[in-house]
XYZ file of C-alpha atoms in Angstrom:
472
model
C -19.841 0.578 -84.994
C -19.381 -1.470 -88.268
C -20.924 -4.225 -86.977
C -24.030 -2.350 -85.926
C -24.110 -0.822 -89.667
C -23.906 -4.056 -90.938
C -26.543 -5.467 -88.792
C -29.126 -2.993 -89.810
C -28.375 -3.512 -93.728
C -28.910 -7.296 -92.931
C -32.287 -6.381 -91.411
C -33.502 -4.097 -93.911
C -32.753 -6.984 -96.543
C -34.588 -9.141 -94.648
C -36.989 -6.832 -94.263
C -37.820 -5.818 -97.615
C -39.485 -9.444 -98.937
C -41.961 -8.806 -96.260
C -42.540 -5.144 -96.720
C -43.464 -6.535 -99.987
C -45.773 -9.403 -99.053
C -47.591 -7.529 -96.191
C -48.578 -4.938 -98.814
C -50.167 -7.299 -101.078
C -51.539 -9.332 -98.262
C -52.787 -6.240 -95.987
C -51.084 -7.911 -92.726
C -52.257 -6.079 -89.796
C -48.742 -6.860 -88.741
C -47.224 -3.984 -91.304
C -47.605 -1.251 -89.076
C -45.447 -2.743 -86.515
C -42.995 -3.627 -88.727
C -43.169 -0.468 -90.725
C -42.023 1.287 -86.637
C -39.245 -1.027 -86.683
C -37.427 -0.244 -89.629
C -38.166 3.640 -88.639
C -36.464 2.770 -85.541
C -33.565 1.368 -87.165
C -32.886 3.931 -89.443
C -33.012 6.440 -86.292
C -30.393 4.491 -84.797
C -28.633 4.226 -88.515
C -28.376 7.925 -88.566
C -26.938 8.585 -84.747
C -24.105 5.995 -85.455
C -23.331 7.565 -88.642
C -23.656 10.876 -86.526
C -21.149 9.108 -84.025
C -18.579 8.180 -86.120
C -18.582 11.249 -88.514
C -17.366 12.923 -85.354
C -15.094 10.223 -84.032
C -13.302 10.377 -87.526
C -13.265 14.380 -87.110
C -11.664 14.038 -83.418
C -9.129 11.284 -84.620
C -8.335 14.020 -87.414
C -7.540 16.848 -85.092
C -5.803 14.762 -82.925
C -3.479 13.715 -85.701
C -3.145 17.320 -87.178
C -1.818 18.091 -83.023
C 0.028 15.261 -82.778
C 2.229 16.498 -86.395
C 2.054 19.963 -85.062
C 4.251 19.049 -82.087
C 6.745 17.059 -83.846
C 7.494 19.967 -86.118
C 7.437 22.338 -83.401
C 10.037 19.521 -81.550
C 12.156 18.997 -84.679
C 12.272 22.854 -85.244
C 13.449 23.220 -81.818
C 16.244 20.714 -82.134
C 17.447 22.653 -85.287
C 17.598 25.992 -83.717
C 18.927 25.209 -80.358
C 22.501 24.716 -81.535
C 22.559 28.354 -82.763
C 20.359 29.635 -79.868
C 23.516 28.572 -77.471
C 26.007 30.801 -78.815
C 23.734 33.877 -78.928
C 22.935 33.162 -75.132
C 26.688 32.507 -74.411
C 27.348 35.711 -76.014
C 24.414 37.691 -73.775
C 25.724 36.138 -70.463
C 29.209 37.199 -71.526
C 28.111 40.695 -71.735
C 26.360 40.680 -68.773
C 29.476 39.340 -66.986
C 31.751 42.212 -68.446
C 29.573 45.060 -67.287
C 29.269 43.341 -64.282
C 32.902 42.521 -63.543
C 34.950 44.422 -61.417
C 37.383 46.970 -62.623
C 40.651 45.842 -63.054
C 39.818 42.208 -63.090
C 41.971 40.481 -65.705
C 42.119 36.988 -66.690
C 38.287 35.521 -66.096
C 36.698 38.732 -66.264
C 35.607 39.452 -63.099
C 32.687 38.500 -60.862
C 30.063 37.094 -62.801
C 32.205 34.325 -64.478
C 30.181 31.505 -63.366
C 32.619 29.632 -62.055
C 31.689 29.446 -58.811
C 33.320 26.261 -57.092
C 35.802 25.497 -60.159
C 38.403 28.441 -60.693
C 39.082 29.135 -63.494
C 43.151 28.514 -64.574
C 45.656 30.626 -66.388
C 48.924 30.473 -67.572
C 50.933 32.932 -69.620
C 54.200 32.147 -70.926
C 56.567 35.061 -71.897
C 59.711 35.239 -73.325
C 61.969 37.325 -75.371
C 65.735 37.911 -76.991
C 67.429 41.202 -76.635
C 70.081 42.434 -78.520
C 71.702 46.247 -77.229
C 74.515 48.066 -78.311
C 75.251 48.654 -74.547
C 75.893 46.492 -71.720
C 72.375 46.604 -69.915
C 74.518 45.797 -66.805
C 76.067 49.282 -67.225
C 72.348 50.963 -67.692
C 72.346 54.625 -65.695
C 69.553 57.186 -66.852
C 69.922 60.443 -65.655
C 68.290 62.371 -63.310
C 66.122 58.639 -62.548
C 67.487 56.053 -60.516
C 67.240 52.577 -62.210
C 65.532 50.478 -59.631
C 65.398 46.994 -59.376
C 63.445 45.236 -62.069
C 63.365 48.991 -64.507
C 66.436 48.517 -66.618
C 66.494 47.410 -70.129
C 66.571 43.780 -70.096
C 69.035 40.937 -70.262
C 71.166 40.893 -73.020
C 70.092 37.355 -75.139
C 67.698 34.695 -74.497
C 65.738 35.052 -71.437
C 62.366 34.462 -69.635
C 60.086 37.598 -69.199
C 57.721 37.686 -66.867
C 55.605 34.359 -66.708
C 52.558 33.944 -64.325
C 49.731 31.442 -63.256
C 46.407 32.893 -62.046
C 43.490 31.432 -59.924
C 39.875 33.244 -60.661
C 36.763 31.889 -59.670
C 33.090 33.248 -57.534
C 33.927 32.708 -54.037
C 29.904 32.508 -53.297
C 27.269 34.972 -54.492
C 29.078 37.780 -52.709
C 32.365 37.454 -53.092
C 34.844 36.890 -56.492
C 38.282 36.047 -55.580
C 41.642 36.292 -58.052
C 44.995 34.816 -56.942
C 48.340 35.148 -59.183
C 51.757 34.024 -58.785
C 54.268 35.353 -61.574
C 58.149 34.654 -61.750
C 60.175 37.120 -63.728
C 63.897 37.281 -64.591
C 65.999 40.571 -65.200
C 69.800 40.061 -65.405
C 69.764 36.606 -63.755
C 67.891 38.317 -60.570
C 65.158 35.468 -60.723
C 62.260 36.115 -58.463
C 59.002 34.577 -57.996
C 56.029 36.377 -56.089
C 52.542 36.515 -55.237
C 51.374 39.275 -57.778
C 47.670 39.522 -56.607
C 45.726 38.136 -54.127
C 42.415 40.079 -53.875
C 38.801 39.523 -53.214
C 36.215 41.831 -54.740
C 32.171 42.022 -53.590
C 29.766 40.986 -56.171
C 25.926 42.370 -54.901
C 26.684 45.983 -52.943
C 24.242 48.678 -54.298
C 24.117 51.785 -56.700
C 27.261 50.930 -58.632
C 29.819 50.034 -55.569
C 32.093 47.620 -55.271
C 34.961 47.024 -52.693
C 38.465 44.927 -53.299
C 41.103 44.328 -50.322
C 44.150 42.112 -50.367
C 46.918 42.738 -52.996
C 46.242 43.916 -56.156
C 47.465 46.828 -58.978
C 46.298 49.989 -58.572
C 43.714 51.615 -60.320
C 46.173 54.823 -60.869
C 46.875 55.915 -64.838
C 45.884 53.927 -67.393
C 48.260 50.954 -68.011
C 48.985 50.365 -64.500
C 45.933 47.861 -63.760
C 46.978 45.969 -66.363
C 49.019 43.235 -67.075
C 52.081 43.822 -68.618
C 51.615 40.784 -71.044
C 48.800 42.857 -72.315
C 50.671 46.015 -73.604
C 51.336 46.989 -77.358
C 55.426 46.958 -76.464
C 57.814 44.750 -75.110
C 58.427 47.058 -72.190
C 56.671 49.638 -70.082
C 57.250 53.305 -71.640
C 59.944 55.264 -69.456
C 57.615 56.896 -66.895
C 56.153 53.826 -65.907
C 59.609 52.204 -65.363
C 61.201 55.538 -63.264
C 58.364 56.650 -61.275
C 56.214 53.350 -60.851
C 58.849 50.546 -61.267
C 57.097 49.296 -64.252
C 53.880 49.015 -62.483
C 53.076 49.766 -58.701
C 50.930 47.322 -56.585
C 50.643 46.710 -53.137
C 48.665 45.593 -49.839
C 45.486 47.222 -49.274
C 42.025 47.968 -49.933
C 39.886 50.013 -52.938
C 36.354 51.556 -52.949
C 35.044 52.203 -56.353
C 32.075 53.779 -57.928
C 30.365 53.644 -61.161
C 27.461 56.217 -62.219
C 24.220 55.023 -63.502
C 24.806 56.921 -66.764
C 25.563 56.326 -70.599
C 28.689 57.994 -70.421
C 31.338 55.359 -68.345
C 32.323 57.195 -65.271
C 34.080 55.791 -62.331
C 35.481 57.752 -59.120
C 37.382 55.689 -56.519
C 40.256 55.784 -53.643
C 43.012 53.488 -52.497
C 44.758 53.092 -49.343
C 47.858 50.740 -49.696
C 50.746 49.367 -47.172
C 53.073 51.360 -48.759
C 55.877 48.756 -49.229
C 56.254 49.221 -52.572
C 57.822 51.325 -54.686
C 57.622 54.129 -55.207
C 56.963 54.209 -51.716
C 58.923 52.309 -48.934
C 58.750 51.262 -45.251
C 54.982 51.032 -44.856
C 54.678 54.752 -42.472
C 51.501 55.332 -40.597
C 51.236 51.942 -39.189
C 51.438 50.340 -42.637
C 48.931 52.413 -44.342
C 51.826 54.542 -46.246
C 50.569 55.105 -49.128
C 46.680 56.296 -50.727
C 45.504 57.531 -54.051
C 42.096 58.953 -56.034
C 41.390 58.224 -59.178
C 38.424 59.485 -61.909
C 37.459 58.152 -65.044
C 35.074 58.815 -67.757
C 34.881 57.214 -71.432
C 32.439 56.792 -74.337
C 31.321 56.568 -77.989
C 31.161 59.051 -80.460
C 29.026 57.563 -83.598
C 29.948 53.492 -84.309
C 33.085 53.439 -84.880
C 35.116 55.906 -82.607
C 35.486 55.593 -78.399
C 37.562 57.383 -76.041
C 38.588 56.626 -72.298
C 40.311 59.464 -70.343
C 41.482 59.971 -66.627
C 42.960 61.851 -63.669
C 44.900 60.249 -60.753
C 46.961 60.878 -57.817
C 49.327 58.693 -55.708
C 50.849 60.004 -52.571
C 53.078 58.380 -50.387
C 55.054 58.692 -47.429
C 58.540 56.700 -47.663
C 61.610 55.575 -45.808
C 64.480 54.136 -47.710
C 62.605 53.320 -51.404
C 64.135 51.546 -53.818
C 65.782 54.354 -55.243
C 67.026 55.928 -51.853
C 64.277 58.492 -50.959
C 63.092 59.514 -47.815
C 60.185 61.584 -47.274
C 56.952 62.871 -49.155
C 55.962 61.709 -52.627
C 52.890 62.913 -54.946
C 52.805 61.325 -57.771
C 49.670 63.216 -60.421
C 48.546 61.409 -63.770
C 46.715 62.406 -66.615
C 45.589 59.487 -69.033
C 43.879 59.424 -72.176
C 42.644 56.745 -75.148
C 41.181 57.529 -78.734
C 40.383 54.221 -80.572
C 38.923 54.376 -84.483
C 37.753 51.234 -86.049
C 35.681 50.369 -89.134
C 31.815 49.722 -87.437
C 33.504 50.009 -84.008
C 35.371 46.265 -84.706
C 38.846 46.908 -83.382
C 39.910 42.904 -84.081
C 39.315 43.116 -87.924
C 41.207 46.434 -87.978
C 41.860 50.015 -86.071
C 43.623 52.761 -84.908
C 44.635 53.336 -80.979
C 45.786 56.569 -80.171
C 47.296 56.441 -76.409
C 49.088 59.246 -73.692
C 50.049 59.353 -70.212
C 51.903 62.285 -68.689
C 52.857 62.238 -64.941
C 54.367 64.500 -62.605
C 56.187 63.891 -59.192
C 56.563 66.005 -56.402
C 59.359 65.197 -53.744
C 60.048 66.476 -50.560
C 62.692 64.754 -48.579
C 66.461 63.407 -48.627
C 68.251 60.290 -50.782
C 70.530 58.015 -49.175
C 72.782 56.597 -50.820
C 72.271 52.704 -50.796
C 73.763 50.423 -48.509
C 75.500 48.193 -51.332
C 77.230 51.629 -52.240
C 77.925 53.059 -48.841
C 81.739 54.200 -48.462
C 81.421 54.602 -44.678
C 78.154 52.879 -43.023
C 78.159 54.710 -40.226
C 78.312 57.997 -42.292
C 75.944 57.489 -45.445
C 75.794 59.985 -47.972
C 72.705 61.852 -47.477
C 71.530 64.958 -50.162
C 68.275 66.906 -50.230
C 66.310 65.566 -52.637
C 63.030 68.379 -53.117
C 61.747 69.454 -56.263
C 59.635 68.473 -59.689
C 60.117 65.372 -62.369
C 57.686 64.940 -65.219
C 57.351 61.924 -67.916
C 55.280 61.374 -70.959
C 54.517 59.009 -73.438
C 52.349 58.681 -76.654
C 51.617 55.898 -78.789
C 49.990 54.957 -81.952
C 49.256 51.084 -82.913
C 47.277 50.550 -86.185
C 45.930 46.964 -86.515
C 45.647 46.223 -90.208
C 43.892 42.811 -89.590
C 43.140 40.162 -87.399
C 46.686 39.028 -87.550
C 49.026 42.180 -87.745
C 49.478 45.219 -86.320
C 52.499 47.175 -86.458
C 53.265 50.546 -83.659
C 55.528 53.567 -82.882
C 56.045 55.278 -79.388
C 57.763 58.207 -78.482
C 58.823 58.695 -74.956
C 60.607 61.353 -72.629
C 61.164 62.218 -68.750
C 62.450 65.260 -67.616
C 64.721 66.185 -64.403
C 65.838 69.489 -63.701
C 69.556 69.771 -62.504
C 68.965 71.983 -59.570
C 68.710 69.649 -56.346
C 67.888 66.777 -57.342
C 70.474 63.404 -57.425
C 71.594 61.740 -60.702
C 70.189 64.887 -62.634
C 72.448 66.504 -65.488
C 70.636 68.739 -67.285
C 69.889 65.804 -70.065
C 66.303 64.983 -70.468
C 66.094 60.999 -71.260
C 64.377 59.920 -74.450
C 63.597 57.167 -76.542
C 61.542 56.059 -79.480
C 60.214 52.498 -80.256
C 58.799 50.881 -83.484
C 56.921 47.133 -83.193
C 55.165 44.621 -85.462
C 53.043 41.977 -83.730
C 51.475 38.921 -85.309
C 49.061 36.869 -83.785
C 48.210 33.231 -84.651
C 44.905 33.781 -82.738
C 43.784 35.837 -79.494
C 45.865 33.483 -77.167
C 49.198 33.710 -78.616
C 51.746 36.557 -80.467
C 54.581 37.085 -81.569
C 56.515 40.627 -81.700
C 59.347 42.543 -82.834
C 60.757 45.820 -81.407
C 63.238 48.126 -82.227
C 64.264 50.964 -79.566
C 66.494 54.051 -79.832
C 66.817 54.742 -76.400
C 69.016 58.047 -75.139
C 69.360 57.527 -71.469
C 71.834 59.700 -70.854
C 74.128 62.513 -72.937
C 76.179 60.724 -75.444
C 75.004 57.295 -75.029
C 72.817 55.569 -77.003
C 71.340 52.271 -76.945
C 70.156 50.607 -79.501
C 67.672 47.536 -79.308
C 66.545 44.852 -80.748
C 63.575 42.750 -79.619
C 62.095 39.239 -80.232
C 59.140 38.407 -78.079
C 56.551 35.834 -77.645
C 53.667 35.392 -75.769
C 51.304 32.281 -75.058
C 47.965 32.078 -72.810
C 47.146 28.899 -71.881
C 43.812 27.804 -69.846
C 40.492 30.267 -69.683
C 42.013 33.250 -70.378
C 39.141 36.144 -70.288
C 38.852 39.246 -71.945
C 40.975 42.208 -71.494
C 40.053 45.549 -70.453
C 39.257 48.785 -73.485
């Protein structure tokens, strides 16, 4: 192009001398010329034409060209704080999605679906008492194994390692092994070993294998999780601390705002507070409802009714016959703009009551004549509540009290006195983060008339590996 443009000036220079001399001469040869240059300025003017809008299309390509590498380094900025917020919206999705009652990965839409996810809790504790715990007798409750008040000294609590992972797209499987230690009766066992469906419709969701029932409140939960050292006193005389078994579990949760669940259990029945596994080892079922919500941002409550019943041969405790175990459960928590980790109040009650109808034999370890074992009726009403209060004054401290009781009338019923056992528990718990704490209890426990024992608690408490987030 700039060699054409400099071609025609070059002419017209030329040009112009005999422009000139053909006017003064009258050359017949002027018109011809005269066309010429006419021509050449035609063709001046489309090149011009030309690369005025080569030089426009070069700009616009450059002003794309910048408009992508902003858009590109913009991009590169935000996209390390885009990740988080998406982290955070998967999360979500996987809690609401999880199944009730899973613990460690949360449940079924972890993600992990060919690499389980690993957990390990480490638990430990020193006890002081002002009685021997060897010596530990409650009345109107049989201590069963496991129940009692702890070693005196240094020991290991209960410790466990847990498997968690998507078994496919269907299926979400959780496998636990957990040793615990009470009086130097070290056991280890296979705490849960359950598989849960991921994709059935309209709020279902099925679980078999071994697993914690869904019963009360605390009882689906880990006991690492709790505010206390130990389980309150109807969890430890009518549960054993906390009752799982073989079996299987339909649940069911509405399509509504407010939370509400309904579901059933049928279990083995090996456990306690059941025994033998009747019916051709399915001993044991239960129902359960619950419902929970918000009220404004910063308050939210969780309440529910369940029901155990069992048929037993030779518990734990000595009982024979037919159990019903009812519980009512209910949860107020208050924090400033609903953040419970920065600060709180939980508000927490459970009251149960058994129904027995059958006979207690005494156990064989105690039998004075083993072909004649003592044998009593054993038919009538127990009840047990507890109530709790935890504030959390930060991130790192919280401090509690809890008040519990059980109740056993005299009239029929083995081990009873007429003394209702109490006891009341204070705790302070600091935590260097959300995967480790440190606590320290005090109890005043009344077990039975005219003893007390008096406690003295030092616990800590480690997660290591993907530990997921706990239930409300």
């Amino acid at each position: 192009m700039k060699k054409s443009l400099l071609a025609l000036t070059v002419s017209l220079v030329l040009a112009a001398p005999a422009m000139a001399a053909g006017k003064a001469l009258g050359d017949p040869q002027l018109k011809a010329l005269d066309a010429r240059i006419r021509a050449l300025e035609d063709e001046s003017q489309k090149l011009r034409e030309q690369a005025a809008q080569a030089l426009a299309e070069a700009s616009a390509a450059r002003a794309e060209l910048d408009k992508m590498k902003a858009d590109q380094a913009a991009q590169a900025v935000a996209a390390p704080a885009a990740a988080p917020a998406q982290s955070s919206a998967e999360s979500a999705v996987a809690a609401v999605s999880a199944p009730a009652g899973s613990s460690p990965s949360g449940g079924g839409a972890n993600g992990n679906a060919f690499n389980p996810a690993i957990a390990v809790i480490l638990n430990g504790n020193y006890a002081h008492h002002s009685e021997n715990p060897d010596r530990y007798v409650r009345a109107g409750f049989p201590v069963v194994p496991d129940t009692g008040p702890g070693p005196q000294g240094l020991s290991l609590g209960e410790s466990e390692i847990s498997f968690a992972a998507n078994i496919d797209d269907k299926f979400y499987g959780q496998f636990t092994v957990s040793y615990h230690d009470d009086n130097g009766d070290v056991g280890t066992e296979i705490e849960e070993a359950y598989i849960d469906t991921l994709t059935l419709p309209d709020g279902f969701n099925l679980r078999a294998g071994r697993f914690f029932s869904n019963i009360g409140y605390l009882n689906s939960h880990h006991t690492h999780t709790d505010n206390f050292v130990d389980r309150p006193l109807p969890y430890q005389a009518f549960l054993a601390n906390q009752y799982g078994d073989d079996g299987a579990q339909v649940r069911w949760v509405a399509p509504t705002d407010t939370y509400l669940e309904l579901g059933g259990e049928a279990f083995r029945g090996e456990n306690y507070p059941s025994g033998g596994a009747n019916h051709d080892g399915v001993g044991t079922w239960s129902l359960f409802a619950h419902a929970g919500g918000d009220v404004g941002d910063e308050n939210s409550w969780l309440a529910g009714v369940s029901m155990l019943k069992s048929k037993s041969t030779l518990a734990d405790d000595g009982f024979s016959g037919d159990d019903t175990l009812y519980l009512a459960d209910g949860t107020w928590k208050w924090a400033p703009n609903g953040n419970t980790k920065d600060g709180g109040l939980t508000l927490r009650s459970e009251l149960f009551f058994d129904n027995r109808d059958g006979i207690y034999t005494q156990p064989n370890e105690v039998f004075t004549d083993p072909d004649d074992p003592l044998t009593l009726p054993w038919t009538g009403d127990r009840r047990g509540a507890y109530l709790e209060a935890v504030y959390r004054l930060n991130r790192t401290w919280d401090i509690g009290y809890r008040f519990d009781k059980l109740w056993a009338p005299g009239s029929a019923l083995p081990f009873a006195t007429g003394y209702d056992p109490e006891r009341h528990s204070i705790e302070a718990t600091w935590r260097n983060s959300e995967f480790s704490f440190f606590r320290l209890q005090y109890s005043h426990d009344d077990p039975i008339q005219n003893i007390v024992d008096n406690a003295i608690y030092l616990q800590y408490d480690v997660a290591l590996g993907a530990h997921g987030a706990h239930k409300f």
